[in-house]
Amino acid sequence: MSIDSTTQLNDVDLAAVGNLVQAIQDDPAKARTTWAAHVTWKGAFASEAKIRSFEPTPSDEPAGLGGGDTAANPVEQLLGALGNCLAVGYAANASVAGIELDDLRIDLKGDVDLTVFLGLAEGHAGFDTIDATVTIASEAPREELEALHAKVLASSPVGHTLGSAVPINVSLA
């Protein structure tokens, strides 16, 4: 099924997506983007991230980890970031492919061994693995959903960032 670039599907503005694709094809330099966040410590284990003009996103640790349990902690936010990135990928790619989504849910989980974080051991302080289960309700044939799934996994910026060794440069001002 082909989609006219002026229609909307899954609440995705296909004209805007088409315009972005065309702009990058016309000028590949437009594909390079920079994203930023400014994090401010609020006391104890609480902080907040200010991103663009949005209200700050709070962060805190659960009470069992010594926090005030006032917000999701950073590892939970990381899972949420991956899930949100995948959701964008499914919505965009399904819409361009003419696949109507009735419902999309992504459940994510991962295990973190706190011994390294707490300074009790040396090694890897992050997730050992992250497991995500994607549930799509759609009348599209299973083969189309599997192709959609493969395309999303092949193009998720957050998924690729987490799945690759990405240099992180943290400097003390």
PDB file of C-alpha atoms in Angstrom, residues 2-167:
ATOM      1  CA  SER A   2       1.444   3.393  -0.886  1.00  0.00           C
ATOM      2  CA  ILE A   3       0.761   6.437   1.207  1.00  0.00           C
ATOM      3  CA  ASP A   4       0.267   9.900  -0.225  1.00  0.00           C
ATOM      4  CA  SER A   5       2.780  12.213   1.464  1.00  0.00           C
ATOM      5  CA  THR A   6      -0.025  14.565   2.513  1.00  0.00           C
ATOM      6  CA  THR A   7      -1.911  12.015   4.623  1.00  0.00           C
ATOM      7  CA  GLN A   8      -1.595  11.023   8.222  1.00  0.00           C
ATOM      8  CA  LEU A   9      -1.460   7.476   9.484  1.00  0.00           C
ATOM      9  CA  ASN A  10      -1.047   6.482  13.132  1.00  0.00           C
ATOM     10  CA  ASP A  11      -1.174  10.244  13.892  1.00  0.00           C
ATOM     11  CA  VAL A  12       2.173  10.614  12.062  1.00  0.00           C
ATOM     12  CA  ASP A  13       2.463  13.636   9.787  1.00  0.00           C
ATOM     13  CA  LEU A  14       3.785  11.886   6.700  1.00  0.00           C
ATOM     14  CA  ALA A  15       4.344  15.180   4.883  1.00  0.00           C
ATOM     15  CA  ALA A  16       6.703  16.328   7.636  1.00  0.00           C
ATOM     16  CA  VAL A  17       8.585  13.016   7.485  1.00  0.00           C
ATOM     17  CA  GLY A  18       8.754  13.238   3.699  1.00  0.00           C
ATOM     18  CA  ASN A  19       9.998  16.833   3.876  1.00  0.00           C
ATOM     19  CA  LEU A  20      12.751  15.820   6.301  1.00  0.00           C
ATOM     20  CA  VAL A  21      13.841  12.947   4.072  1.00  0.00           C
ATOM     21  CA  GLN A  22      13.889  15.250   1.042  1.00  0.00           C
ATOM     22  CA  ALA A  23      15.839  17.953   2.895  1.00  0.00           C
ATOM     23  CA  ILE A  24      18.506  15.414   3.916  1.00  0.00           C
ATOM     24  CA  GLN A  25      18.673  13.978   0.412  1.00  0.00           C
ATOM     25  CA  ASP A  26      19.171  17.516  -0.925  1.00  0.00           C
ATOM     26  CA  ASP A  27      21.739  18.436   1.744  1.00  0.00           C
ATOM     27  CA  PRO A  28      23.276  15.453   3.604  1.00  0.00           C
ATOM     28  CA  ALA A  29      24.811  17.830   6.187  1.00  0.00           C
ATOM     29  CA  LYS A  30      21.292  18.313   7.575  1.00  0.00           C
ATOM     30  CA  ALA A  31      21.370  14.699   8.814  1.00  0.00           C
ATOM     31  CA  ARG A  32      23.976  15.594  11.475  1.00  0.00           C
ATOM     32  CA  THR A  33      22.189  16.753  14.609  1.00  0.00           C
ATOM     33  CA  THR A  34      23.284  17.600  18.134  1.00  0.00           C
ATOM     34  CA  TRP A  35      21.150  16.936  21.206  1.00  0.00           C
ATOM     35  CA  ALA A  36      21.772  18.243  24.708  1.00  0.00           C
ATOM     36  CA  ALA A  37      20.599  18.052  28.304  1.00  0.00           C
ATOM     37  CA  HIS A  38      21.521  20.111  31.357  1.00  0.00           C
ATOM     38  CA  VAL A  39      21.338  18.237  34.674  1.00  0.00           C
ATOM     39  CA  THR A  40      21.156  20.011  38.024  1.00  0.00           C
ATOM     40  CA  TRP A  41      21.598  18.256  41.372  1.00  0.00           C
ATOM     41  CA  LYS A  42      18.706  18.983  43.749  1.00  0.00           C
ATOM     42  CA  GLY A  43      20.130  17.392  46.926  1.00  0.00           C
ATOM     43  CA  ALA A  44      20.537  13.840  48.186  1.00  0.00           C
ATOM     44  CA  PHE A  45      20.064  11.548  45.138  1.00  0.00           C
ATOM     45  CA  ALA A  46      17.639  13.854  43.350  1.00  0.00           C
ATOM     46  CA  SER A  47      18.450  15.772  40.196  1.00  0.00           C
ATOM     47  CA  GLU A  48      16.612  17.064  37.168  1.00  0.00           C
ATOM     48  CA  ALA A  49      17.368  17.190  33.464  1.00  0.00           C
ATOM     49  CA  LYS A  50      16.428  20.298  31.507  1.00  0.00           C
ATOM     50  CA  ILE A  51      15.995  19.549  27.830  1.00  0.00           C
ATOM     51  CA  ARG A  52      15.119  22.265  25.331  1.00  0.00           C
ATOM     52  CA  SER A  53      12.127  24.292  26.575  1.00  0.00           C
ATOM     53  CA  PHE A  54      10.375  21.428  28.368  1.00  0.00           C
ATOM     54  CA  GLU A  55       9.717  21.205  32.070  1.00  0.00           C
ATOM     55  CA  PRO A  56      12.659  19.519  33.810  1.00  0.00           C
ATOM     56  CA  THR A  57      12.569  15.734  34.069  1.00  0.00           C
ATOM     57  CA  PRO A  58      13.180  14.691  37.692  1.00  0.00           C
ATOM     58  CA  SER A  59      15.344  11.783  38.773  1.00  0.00           C
ATOM     59  CA  ASP A  60      15.721  10.118  42.169  1.00  0.00           C
ATOM     60  CA  GLU A  61      16.607   6.739  43.598  1.00  0.00           C
ATOM     61  CA  PRO A  62      14.171   4.350  45.279  1.00  0.00           C
ATOM     62  CA  ALA A  63      14.089   4.426  49.075  1.00  0.00           C
ATOM     63  CA  GLY A  64      15.811   1.033  49.157  1.00  0.00           C
ATOM     64  CA  LEU A  65      18.824   2.637  47.472  1.00  0.00           C
ATOM     65  CA  GLY A  66      18.854   5.620  49.823  1.00  0.00           C
ATOM     66  CA  GLY A  67      16.796   8.002  47.714  1.00  0.00           C
ATOM     67  CA  GLY A  68      13.528   9.775  48.290  1.00  0.00           C
ATOM     68  CA  ASP A  69      11.673   7.735  45.643  1.00  0.00           C
ATOM     69  CA  THR A  70      10.223  10.915  44.108  1.00  0.00           C
ATOM     70  CA  ALA A  71      10.935  10.006  40.477  1.00  0.00           C
ATOM     71  CA  ALA A  72      12.256   7.289  38.193  1.00  0.00           C
ATOM     72  CA  ASN A  73      15.960   6.632  38.638  1.00  0.00           C
ATOM     73  CA  PRO A  74      18.509   6.952  35.817  1.00  0.00           C
ATOM     74  CA  VAL A  75      18.517   3.267  34.853  1.00  0.00           C
ATOM     75  CA  GLU A  76      14.715   3.260  34.666  1.00  0.00           C
ATOM     76  CA  GLN A  77      14.888   6.395  32.530  1.00  0.00           C
ATOM     77  CA  LEU A  78      17.389   4.644  30.260  1.00  0.00           C
ATOM     78  CA  LEU A  79      14.917   1.787  29.754  1.00  0.00           C
ATOM     79  CA  GLY A  80      12.218   4.359  29.070  1.00  0.00           C
ATOM     80  CA  ALA A  81      14.445   6.165  26.570  1.00  0.00           C
ATOM     81  CA  LEU A  82      15.022   2.928  24.657  1.00  0.00           C
ATOM     82  CA  GLY A  83      11.312   2.076  24.701  1.00  0.00           C
ATOM     83  CA  ASN A  84      10.326   5.565  23.583  1.00  0.00           C
ATOM     84  CA  CYS A  85      12.897   5.485  20.766  1.00  0.00           C
ATOM     85  CA  LEU A  86      11.595   2.120  19.584  1.00  0.00           C
ATOM     86  CA  ALA A  87       8.003   3.428  19.716  1.00  0.00           C
ATOM     87  CA  VAL A  88       8.960   6.344  17.456  1.00  0.00           C
ATOM     88  CA  GLY A  89      10.613   3.898  15.088  1.00  0.00           C
ATOM     89  CA  TYR A  90       7.544   1.655  14.931  1.00  0.00           C
ATOM     90  CA  ALA A  91       5.163   4.589  14.435  1.00  0.00           C
ATOM     91  CA  ALA A  92       7.284   6.230  11.732  1.00  0.00           C
ATOM     92  CA  ASN A  93       8.167   3.094   9.798  1.00  0.00           C
ATOM     93  CA  ALA A  94       4.689   1.582  10.053  1.00  0.00           C
ATOM     94  CA  SER A  95       3.151   4.807   8.786  1.00  0.00           C
ATOM     95  CA  VAL A  96       5.524   5.096   5.832  1.00  0.00           C
ATOM     96  CA  ALA A  97       4.836   1.416   5.000  1.00  0.00           C
ATOM     97  CA  GLY A  98       1.072   1.947   5.215  1.00  0.00           C
ATOM     98  CA  ILE A  99       0.642  -0.254   8.286  1.00  0.00           C
ATOM     99  CA  GLU A 100      -2.075   0.915  10.643  1.00  0.00           C
ATOM    100  CA  LEU A 101      -1.236   0.351  14.297  1.00  0.00           C
ATOM    101  CA  ASP A 102      -4.153  -0.255  16.647  1.00  0.00           C
ATOM    102  CA  ASP A 103      -1.929  -0.554  19.705  1.00  0.00           C
ATOM    103  CA  LEU A 104       1.784  -0.682  20.456  1.00  0.00           C
ATOM    104  CA  ARG A 105       3.337  -1.633  23.780  1.00  0.00           C
ATOM    105  CA  ILE A 106       6.970  -2.138  24.672  1.00  0.00           C
ATOM    106  CA  ASP A 107       7.918  -3.740  27.979  1.00  0.00           C
ATOM    107  CA  LEU A 108      11.574  -3.446  28.994  1.00  0.00           C
ATOM    108  CA  LYS A 109      13.617  -4.817  31.866  1.00  0.00           C
ATOM    109  CA  GLY A 110      17.205  -5.399  32.778  1.00  0.00           C
ATOM    110  CA  ASP A 111      19.327  -6.506  35.703  1.00  0.00           C
ATOM    111  CA  VAL A 112      22.015  -4.384  37.354  1.00  0.00           C
ATOM    112  CA  ASP A 113      24.424  -5.833  39.916  1.00  0.00           C
ATOM    113  CA  LEU A 114      24.941  -3.034  42.465  1.00  0.00           C
ATOM    114  CA  THR A 115      28.284  -4.320  43.805  1.00  0.00           C
ATOM    115  CA  VAL A 116      30.344  -2.250  41.348  1.00  0.00           C
ATOM    116  CA  PHE A 117      28.152   0.855  41.774  1.00  0.00           C
ATOM    117  CA  LEU A 118      28.575   0.611  45.550  1.00  0.00           C
ATOM    118  CA  GLY A 119      32.340   0.187  45.274  1.00  0.00           C
ATOM    119  CA  LEU A 120      32.274  -3.385  46.581  1.00  0.00           C
ATOM    120  CA  ALA A 121      33.804  -4.854  43.427  1.00  0.00           C
ATOM    121  CA  GLU A 122      35.413  -3.842  40.154  1.00  0.00           C
ATOM    122  CA  GLY A 123      33.861  -4.480  36.766  1.00  0.00           C
ATOM    123  CA  HIS A 124      30.787  -3.544  34.781  1.00  0.00           C
ATOM    124  CA  ALA A 125      28.353  -1.263  36.662  1.00  0.00           C
ATOM    125  CA  GLY A 126      25.570  -1.224  34.077  1.00  0.00           C
ATOM    126  CA  PHE A 127      22.928  -3.513  32.712  1.00  0.00           C
ATOM    127  CA  ASP A 128      24.114  -7.010  31.858  1.00  0.00           C
ATOM    128  CA  THR A 129      21.386  -7.218  29.218  1.00  0.00           C
ATOM    129  CA  ILE A 130      18.189  -5.391  28.389  1.00  0.00           C
ATOM    130  CA  ASP A 131      15.162  -7.419  27.344  1.00  0.00           C
ATOM    131  CA  ALA A 132      12.329  -5.758  25.435  1.00  0.00           C
ATOM    132  CA  THR A 133       9.058  -7.325  24.365  1.00  0.00           C
ATOM    133  CA  VAL A 134       7.150  -5.516  21.641  1.00  0.00           C
ATOM    134  CA  THR A 135       3.425  -6.140  21.310  1.00  0.00           C
ATOM    135  CA  ILE A 136       1.738  -4.766  18.202  1.00  0.00           C
ATOM    136  CA  ALA A 137      -1.984  -4.900  17.528  1.00  0.00           C
ATOM    137  CA  SER A 138      -2.555  -4.463  13.817  1.00  0.00           C
ATOM    138  CA  GLU A 139      -4.478  -6.118  11.014  1.00  0.00           C
ATOM    139  CA  ALA A 140      -1.274  -6.158   8.938  1.00  0.00           C
ATOM    140  CA  PRO A 141       0.030  -9.611   8.008  1.00  0.00           C
ATOM    141  CA  ARG A 142       2.639 -11.114  10.328  1.00  0.00           C
ATOM    142  CA  GLU A 143       5.293 -10.900   7.587  1.00  0.00           C
ATOM    143  CA  GLU A 144       4.798  -7.113   7.346  1.00  0.00           C
ATOM    144  CA  LEU A 145       5.079  -6.766  11.126  1.00  0.00           C
ATOM    145  CA  GLU A 146       8.267  -8.840  11.140  1.00  0.00           C
ATOM    146  CA  ALA A 147       9.751  -6.648   8.389  1.00  0.00           C
ATOM    147  CA  LEU A 148       8.713  -3.560  10.365  1.00  0.00           C
ATOM    148  CA  HIS A 149      10.343  -5.007  13.489  1.00  0.00           C
ATOM    149  CA  ALA A 150      13.610  -5.691  11.650  1.00  0.00           C
ATOM    150  CA  LYS A 151      13.654  -2.178  10.178  1.00  0.00           C
ATOM    151  CA  VAL A 152      13.096  -0.567  13.583  1.00  0.00           C
ATOM    152  CA  LEU A 153      15.862  -2.604  15.198  1.00  0.00           C
ATOM    153  CA  ALA A 154      18.206  -1.692  12.367  1.00  0.00           C
ATOM    154  CA  SER A 155      17.565   2.036  12.730  1.00  0.00           C
ATOM    155  CA  SER A 156      16.982   2.860  16.415  1.00  0.00           C
ATOM    156  CA  PRO A 157      19.447   5.575  17.539  1.00  0.00           C
ATOM    157  CA  VAL A 158      19.087   4.706  21.230  1.00  0.00           C
ATOM    158  CA  GLY A 159      19.192   0.980  20.516  1.00  0.00           C
ATOM    159  CA  HIS A 160      22.362   1.380  18.470  1.00  0.00           C
ATOM    160  CA  THR A 161      23.925   3.618  21.120  1.00  0.00           C
ATOM    161  CA  LEU A 162      23.258   1.085  23.874  1.00  0.00           C
ATOM    162  CA  GLY A 163      24.327  -1.860  21.755  1.00  0.00           C
ATOM    163  CA  SER A 164      27.686  -0.378  20.737  1.00  0.00           C
ATOM    164  CA  ALA A 165      30.772   0.761  22.535  1.00  0.00           C
ATOM    165  CA  VAL A 166      30.246   4.517  22.307  1.00  0.00           C
ATOM    166  CA  PRO A 167      32.987   6.820  23.588  1.00  0.00           C
TER     167      PRO A 167
END
